Short mmCIF file of C-alpha atoms in Angstrom, two decimals:
data_model
loop_
_atom_site.label_atom_id
_atom_site.label_comp_id
_atom_site.label_asym_id
_atom_site.label_seq_id
_atom_site.Cartn_x
_atom_site.Cartn_y
_atom_site.Cartn_z
CA UNK J 1 55.06 30.02 -16.59
CA UNK J 2 56.84 32.72 -14.33
CA UNK J 3 59.19 29.89 -14.15
CA UNK J 4 59.98 29.32 -17.45
CA UNK J 5 60.09 32.72 -17.86
CA UNK J 6 62.37 33.82 -15.60
CA UNK J 7 65.38 30.62 -16.72
CA UNK J 8 64.70 31.63 -20.53
CA UNK J 9 63.44 28.15 -20.73
CA UNK J 10 59.57 29.48 -22.54
CA UNK J 11 62.39 30.04 -25.55
CA UNK J 12 62.51 26.07 -25.87
CA UNK J 13 58.88 26.01 -25.66
CA UNK J 14 57.99 28.68 -27.91
CA UNK J 15 55.06 27.19 -29.21
CA UNK J 16 53.03 27.10 -25.18
CA UNK J 17 53.80 30.85 -24.73
CA UNK J 18 51.91 32.26 -22.36
CA UNK J 19 50.02 30.23 -21.80
CA UNK J 20 49.11 30.93 -18.17
CA UNK J 21 47.00 34.20 -18.77
CA UNK J 22 43.72 32.76 -18.60
CA UNK J 23 44.33 32.10 -15.30
CA UNK J 24 44.50 35.32 -14.13
CA UNK J 25 40.92 35.12 -13.84
CA UNK J 26 40.89 32.00 -12.08
CA UNK J 27 43.39 32.27 -9.02
CA UNK J 28 40.81 34.59 -6.68
CA UNK J 29 37.32 33.14 -7.73
CA UNK J 30 39.68 29.94 -6.28
CA UNK J 31 40.22 32.10 -3.27
CA UNK J 32 36.71 32.99 -3.07
CA UNK J 33 34.71 29.74 -3.49
CA UNK J 34 37.45 28.50 -0.98
CA UNK J 35 36.61 30.76 2.04
CA UNK J 36 32.89 30.38 1.38
CA UNK J 37 33.34 26.28 1.32
CA UNK J 38 34.79 26.75 4.84
CA UNK J 39 31.09 27.79 6.01
CA UNK J 40 28.99 25.93 3.46
CA UNK J 41 28.57 23.55 0.94
CA UNK J 42 28.58 24.62 -2.74
CA UNK J 43 26.14 23.89 -4.66
CA UNK J 44 28.05 23.37 -8.83
CA UNK J 45 25.61 26.23 -10.42
CA UNK J 46 27.10 28.53 -7.98
CA UNK J 47 30.63 27.61 -9.24
CA UNK J 48 30.79 27.57 -12.56
CA UNK J 49 29.78 30.94 -13.26
CA UNK J 50 33.08 32.14 -11.74
CA UNK J 51 35.69 31.21 -13.79
CA UNK J 52 33.29 32.15 -17.07
CA UNK J 53 35.57 35.56 -17.93
CA UNK J 54 38.76 33.17 -17.51
CA UNK J 55 36.89 30.42 -20.46
CA UNK J 56 36.10 33.52 -22.26
CA UNK J 57 40.21 34.43 -22.40
CA UNK J 58 40.83 31.43 -22.85
CA UNK J 59 39.06 31.20 -26.40
CA UNK J 60 40.06 34.69 -26.65
CA UNK J 61 44.22 34.24 -26.64
CA UNK J 62 42.75 31.19 -29.84
CA UNK J 63 44.84 33.44 -32.70
CA UNK J 64 47.66 34.86 -30.67
CA UNK J 65 48.92 30.54 -29.52
CA UNK J 66 48.51 30.21 -33.46
CA UNK J 67 50.87 32.75 -33.94
CA UNK J 68 55.14 31.74 -35.43
CA UNK J 69 57.57 30.93 -32.74
CA UNK J 70 59.05 33.84 -34.62
CA UNK J 71 56.09 36.00 -33.13
CA UNK J 72 55.99 34.78 -29.69
CA UNK J 73 59.06 35.11 -29.39
CA UNK J 74 59.39 39.20 -29.84
CA UNK J 75 56.26 39.32 -27.79
CA UNK J 76 58.72 37.05 -24.95
CA UNK J 77 61.64 40.21 -25.26
CA UNK J 78 58.62 43.04 -25.37
CA UNK J 79 57.22 41.73 -22.55
CA UNK J 80 60.61 40.91 -20.69
CA UNK J 81 64.13 42.24 -22.14
CA UNK J 82 62.80 45.31 -23.55
CA UNK J 83 67.01 45.70 -24.52
CA UNK J 84 66.97 42.87 -26.47
CA UNK J 85 66.18 42.90 -30.54
CA UNK J 86 63.53 41.33 -31.64
CA UNK J 87 63.01 38.98 -35.21
CA UNK J 88 61.71 39.84 -38.49
CA UNK J 89 58.68 38.31 -37.56
CA UNK J 90 54.37 39.32 -38.61
CA UNK J 91 51.38 38.28 -37.74
CA UNK J 92 49.59 35.77 -39.42
CA UNK J 93 46.77 37.35 -37.81
CA UNK J 94 45.98 40.02 -35.23
CA UNK J 95 46.55 38.23 -32.32
CA UNK J 96 44.16 41.06 -30.30
CA UNK J 97 41.43 41.81 -32.74
CA UNK J 98 39.63 43.71 -29.78
CA UNK J 99 42.23 45.22 -28.50
CA UNK J 100 41.88 43.65 -25.05
CA UNK J 101 44.93 42.22 -24.50
CA UNK J 102 47.00 45.24 -23.42
CA UNK J 103 44.29 45.81 -20.34
CA UNK J 104 45.24 41.93 -18.67
CA UNK J 105 47.02 43.99 -16.24
CA UNK J 106 44.26 46.02 -15.18
CA UNK J 107 41.69 43.78 -15.80
CA UNK J 108 43.02 41.72 -13.48
CA UNK J 109 43.53 44.23 -11.19
CA UNK J 110 40.23 44.71 -11.02
CA UNK J 111 38.84 40.86 -10.80
CA UNK J 112 41.12 40.94 -8.08
CA UNK J 113 39.81 43.30 -5.81
CA UNK J 114 36.33 43.04 -6.85
CA UNK J 115 36.30 39.43 -5.27
CA UNK J 116 39.69 40.00 -1.98
CA UNK J 117 36.76 42.93 -1.08
CA UNK J 118 34.18 40.14 -1.26
CA UNK J 119 35.24 37.75 0.51
CA UNK J 120 36.22 40.13 3.43
CA UNK J 121 32.93 41.68 3.41
CA UNK J 122 31.54 37.60 4.22
CA UNK J 123 34.33 36.87 6.60
CA UNK J 124 34.41 40.16 8.57
CA UNK J 125 30.10 39.46 8.57
CA UNK J 126 30.94 35.93 10.24
CA UNK J 127 33.33 37.68 12.52
CA UNK J 128 30.28 39.82 13.32
CA UNK J 129 27.69 36.97 13.99
CA UNK J 130 30.38 35.44 16.25
CA UNK J 131 30.90 38.37 18.29
CA UNK J 132 34.40 38.52 17.39
CA UNK J 133 36.60 41.04 16.35
CA UNK J 134 38.91 41.25 12.93
CA UNK J 135 41.83 41.90 14.57
CA UNK J 136 41.46 39.16 17.93
CA UNK J 137 39.53 35.77 16.39
CA UNK J 138 39.71 32.76 18.34
CA UNK J 139 38.08 30.54 15.81
CA UNK J 140 39.91 28.38 13.81
CA UNK J 141 37.61 28.73 10.42
CA UNK J 142 37.22 32.46 11.11
CA UNK J 143 41.03 33.31 11.75
CA UNK J 144 41.89 30.67 8.54
CA UNK J 145 39.92 32.15 6.06
CA UNK J 146 40.96 35.37 8.02
CA UNK J 147 44.50 34.94 7.63
CA UNK J 148 44.04 33.76 4.01
CA UNK J 149 42.46 37.27 2.60
CA UNK J 150 45.39 38.80 4.29
CA UNK J 151 48.45 37.09 2.35
CA UNK J 152 45.92 37.43 -0.39
CA UNK J 153 45.34 41.22 -0.26
CA UNK J 154 49.59 41.86 0.00
CA UNK J 155 49.41 40.06 -3.33
CA UNK J 156 47.04 42.81 -4.77
CA UNK J 157 49.36 45.51 -3.17
CA UNK J 158 52.48 43.98 -4.49
CA UNK J 159 51.07 43.79 -8.13
CA UNK J 160 50.00 47.03 -8.20
CA UNK J 161 53.02 48.02 -6.76
CA UNK J 162 55.05 45.94 -9.58
CA UNK J 163 53.29 47.07 -12.30
CA UNK J 164 53.00 50.43 -11.53
CA UNK J 165 57.12 50.88 -11.03
CA UNK J 166 58.23 48.55 -13.87
CA UNK J 167 55.19 48.06 -16.57
CA UNK J 168 55.11 45.32 -18.98
CA UNK J 169 55.85 41.99 -17.15
CA UNK J 170 59.42 42.60 -16.41
CA UNK J 171 58.45 42.91 -12.69
CA UNK J 172 56.29 39.90 -12.14
CA UNK J 173 59.28 37.79 -10.10
CA UNK J 174 58.51 40.08 -7.30
CA UNK J 175 54.65 38.59 -7.61
CA UNK J 176 55.67 34.75 -7.66
CA UNK J 177 58.39 35.04 -5.27
CA UNK J 178 55.00 36.52 -2.91
CA UNK J 179 53.25 33.22 -4.65
CA UNK J 180 56.41 30.73 -3.81
CA UNK J 181 56.17 31.92 -0.13
CA UNK J 182 52.50 30.99 0.34
CA UNK J 183 52.80 27.63 -0.83
CA UNK J 184 56.53 27.09 1.60
CA UNK J 185 54.20 27.95 4.01
CA UNK J 186 51.49 26.54 3.44
CA UNK J 187 53.58 23.30 2.91
CA UNK J 188 54.59 23.63 6.18
CA UNK J 189 52.11 23.94 8.82
CA UNK J 190 50.60 20.72 6.54
CA UNK J 191 53.86 18.45 7.06
CA UNK J 192 53.82 19.96 10.51
CA UNK J 193 50.38 18.54 11.54
CA UNK J 194 50.69 15.71 9.27
CA UNK J 195 51.20 12.32 11.02
CA UNK J 196 53.83 10.59 8.75
CA UNK J 197 56.63 11.26 10.65
CA UNK J 198 55.76 9.73 13.73
CA UNK J 199 54.48 6.41 11.59
CA UNK J 200 56.52 3.51 10.47
CA UNK J 201 56.73 4.16 7.06
CA UNK J 202 59.23 4.39 3.96
CA UNK J 203 59.73 6.81 1.14
CA UNK J 204 60.19 3.44 -1.15
CA UNK J 205 56.93 2.12 0.27
CA UNK J 206 55.30 1.02 -3.21
CA UNK J 207 51.62 1.78 -3.00
CA UNK J 208 49.46 -2.07 -3.46
CA UNK J 209 45.80 -3.08 -2.25
CA UNK J 210 45.66 -4.26 1.89
CA UNK J 211 45.49 -6.97 3.16
CA UNK J 212 43.81 -8.30 -0.20
CA UNK J 213 44.60 -11.72 -0.29
CA UNK J 214 44.00 -11.96 4.07
CA UNK J 215 43.27 -14.97 5.45
CA UNK J 216 41.66 -13.40 8.58
CA UNK J 217 37.31 -13.80 9.03
CA UNK J 218 35.45 -11.51 9.99
CA UNK J 219 34.83 -13.22 13.33
CA UNK J 220 38.94 -13.41 14.08
CA UNK J 221 39.02 -9.39 13.17
CA UNK J 222 36.09 -9.27 15.66
CA UNK J 223 38.10 -10.94 18.68
CA UNK J 224 41.47 -8.86 17.45
CA UNK J 225 39.39 -5.58 17.49
CA UNK J 226 38.00 -6.48 21.23
CA UNK J 227 42.02 -7.04 22.31
CA UNK J 228 42.65 -3.72 21.18
CA UNK J 229 39.93 -1.99 23.08
CA UNK J 230 40.80 -3.81 26.20
CA UNK J 231 44.14 -3.37 25.45
CA UNK J 232 43.48 0.75 25.39
CA UNK J 233 40.76 1.36 27.22
CA UNK J 234 41.53 -0.71 30.44
CA UNK J 235 45.17 -1.68 30.00
CA UNK J 236 45.83 1.82 29.03
CA UNK J 237 48.89 0.70 26.77
CA UNK J 238 48.24 4.22 25.04
CA UNK J 239 50.16 5.80 28.49
CA UNK J 240 53.64 3.80 26.66
CA UNK J 241 55.95 6.23 25.88
CA UNK J 242 57.02 3.52 23.63
CA UNK J 243 53.95 2.12 22.56
CA UNK J 244 54.06 1.20 18.71
CA UNK J 245 51.93 -1.36 16.87
CA UNK J 246 54.72 -4.38 17.06
CA UNK J 247 54.75 -3.96 20.50
CA UNK J 248 50.91 -4.11 20.21
CA UNK J 249 50.59 -6.70 18.48
CA UNK J 250 53.70 -8.64 20.74
CA UNK J 251 51.64 -7.52 23.81
CA UNK J 252 48.22 -8.58 22.37
CA UNK J 253 49.58 -11.90 21.26
CA UNK J 254 48.67 -11.08 17.60
CA UNK J 255 51.00 -10.37 14.11
CA UNK J 256 51.56 -7.02 13.74
CA UNK J 257 49.50 -7.40 10.04
CA UNK J 258 46.65 -8.95 11.73
CA UNK J 259 46.51 -5.37 14.03
CA UNK J 260 47.27 -3.49 11.33
CA UNK J 261 44.66 -4.56 9.22
CA UNK J 262 42.29 -4.81 11.82
CA UNK J 263 42.68 -0.92 13.12
CA UNK J 264 42.41 0.12 9.48
CA UNK J 265 39.27 -2.11 8.33
CA UNK J 266 37.04 -1.92 11.49
CA UNK J 267 38.40 1.46 12.79
CA UNK J 268 39.51 2.78 9.90
CA UNK J 269 42.55 4.89 11.43
CA UNK J 270 46.39 3.39 11.17
CA UNK J 271 47.62 2.83 14.75
CA UNK J 272 49.01 6.31 15.43
CA UNK J 273 45.94 8.10 14.83
CA UNK J 274 43.64 5.31 17.32
CA UNK J 275 47.58 6.18 19.37
CA UNK J 276 46.70 10.06 19.79
CA UNK J 277 42.65 9.59 20.52
CA UNK J 278 43.23 7.78 23.25
CA UNK J 279 45.90 9.98 24.60
CA UNK J 280 44.09 13.19 24.04
CA UNK J 281 40.58 11.91 25.33
CA UNK J 282 42.59 10.95 28.24
CA UNK J 283 44.26 14.36 28.81
CA UNK J 284 41.16 16.19 28.40
CA UNK J 285 39.83 13.99 31.59
CA UNK J 286 43.03 14.55 33.38
CA UNK J 287 42.39 18.32 32.93
CA UNK J 288 38.73 18.28 34.38
CA UNK J 289 40.15 16.52 36.86
CA UNK J 290 42.77 19.03 37.69
CA UNK J 291 40.67 21.44 39.95
CA UNK J 292 43.65 22.86 40.81
CA UNK J 293 46.06 23.14 37.55
CA UNK J 294 48.44 21.88 39.62
CA UNK J 295 50.02 19.39 36.31
CA UNK J 296 51.96 21.48 34.06
CA UNK J 297 51.23 21.13 29.87
CA UNK J 298 54.90 18.73 30.57
CA UNK J 299 53.49 16.88 33.12
CA UNK J 300 50.51 15.97 31.20
CA UNK J 301 52.04 15.36 28.00
CA UNK J 302 54.16 12.78 29.84
CA UNK J 303 51.06 10.68 32.32
CA UNK J 304 49.69 10.68 28.04
CA UNK J 305 52.81 8.89 26.43
CA UNK J 306 54.04 11.93 24.40
CA UNK J 307 57.71 12.55 25.30
CA UNK J 308 58.21 16.40 24.53
CA UNK J 309 55.38 19.41 24.98
CA UNK J 310 55.30 19.89 21.39
CA UNK J 311 53.95 17.02 19.71
CA UNK J 312 51.51 16.92 22.22
CA UNK J 313 50.57 20.20 21.76
CA UNK J 314 49.94 19.27 18.18
CA UNK J 315 48.16 16.64 18.21
CA UNK J 316 45.75 18.23 21.06
CA UNK J 317 45.11 20.98 18.55
CA UNK J 318 44.39 18.81 15.63
CA UNK J 319 41.93 16.13 17.66
CA UNK J 320 40.12 19.28 19.41
CA UNK J 321 40.98 21.99 17.73
CA UNK J 322 42.20 24.02 20.35
CA UNK J 323 45.79 24.02 22.39
CA UNK J 324 45.39 21.94 25.85
CA UNK J 325 46.01 25.97 27.39
CA UNK J 326 42.89 26.53 25.53
CA UNK J 327 41.14 23.76 26.83
CA UNK J 328 42.19 24.59 30.50
CA UNK J 329 41.50 27.93 29.81
CA UNK J 330 37.67 26.81 29.00
CA UNK J 331 37.10 24.58 31.63
CA UNK J 332 37.78 27.52 34.10
CA UNK J 333 35.35 29.78 32.24
CA UNK J 334 32.30 28.05 32.59
#
């Protein structure tokens, strides 16, 4: 809705004007529940009460949704462009019977603060249980929710400053810009940790049910799996920095398709996930044996088949929750 408002395209779809207003009371409860869910499973009966206010506001918005487009145009002008001329339009009936919508910004601000404070109290409690400080957090889960909470505190500050300085909804693009930044940051982290760019795939691949017409019998699958495990565990195929699914298939004299099928069905992984697990497990073994710490991280990465330190670090942290340096430090402290 913010995109439609700030580009002016909302004027082409006035019928849905203000459709996202009830979401003001969904945003922060979702963040709060997300923080809780990292540490404890959530029950449905404990989730829905957090969205009662949003549901009530949606119902309260019905009189506004039923107004004419001319009336909604005037509402848009009042909120975003107070210097524009309005149209001669009248209400079919009151769009705000209890005069509550004029307090939407205040209510949203209070709502944000209550939930973010609750999230911070929860985070602080968990950090205290771990014997760590808020600033220097080592636990990955705690660091995640601490940083998440920080970003939403920033949103609250931007929200308050924007509403005090601009009034109405004129400065909402500042809030939208920061949320867009968070979406970008999250997307970057997802892509950075994804194995998509290391796999043999194409954006033009059409999803299909895999191996539906496979001719492999169960005993054949088991035989291929044994070959794969021998090649990885005994012959250490994973050390090859040019390791690939087709290369593995050639090495064990099986078809590319059959090898892929067996890894997916029997190990519930793809080739690159299997490759990474063997490489990281072997690197952990090398780190445990390297008591004099003569190996550099770059040398370690090369020994287990990685062509770059960054790829090795990313895979190591994704699988173990630590970087190689953190793992080495942990060994030293024992």
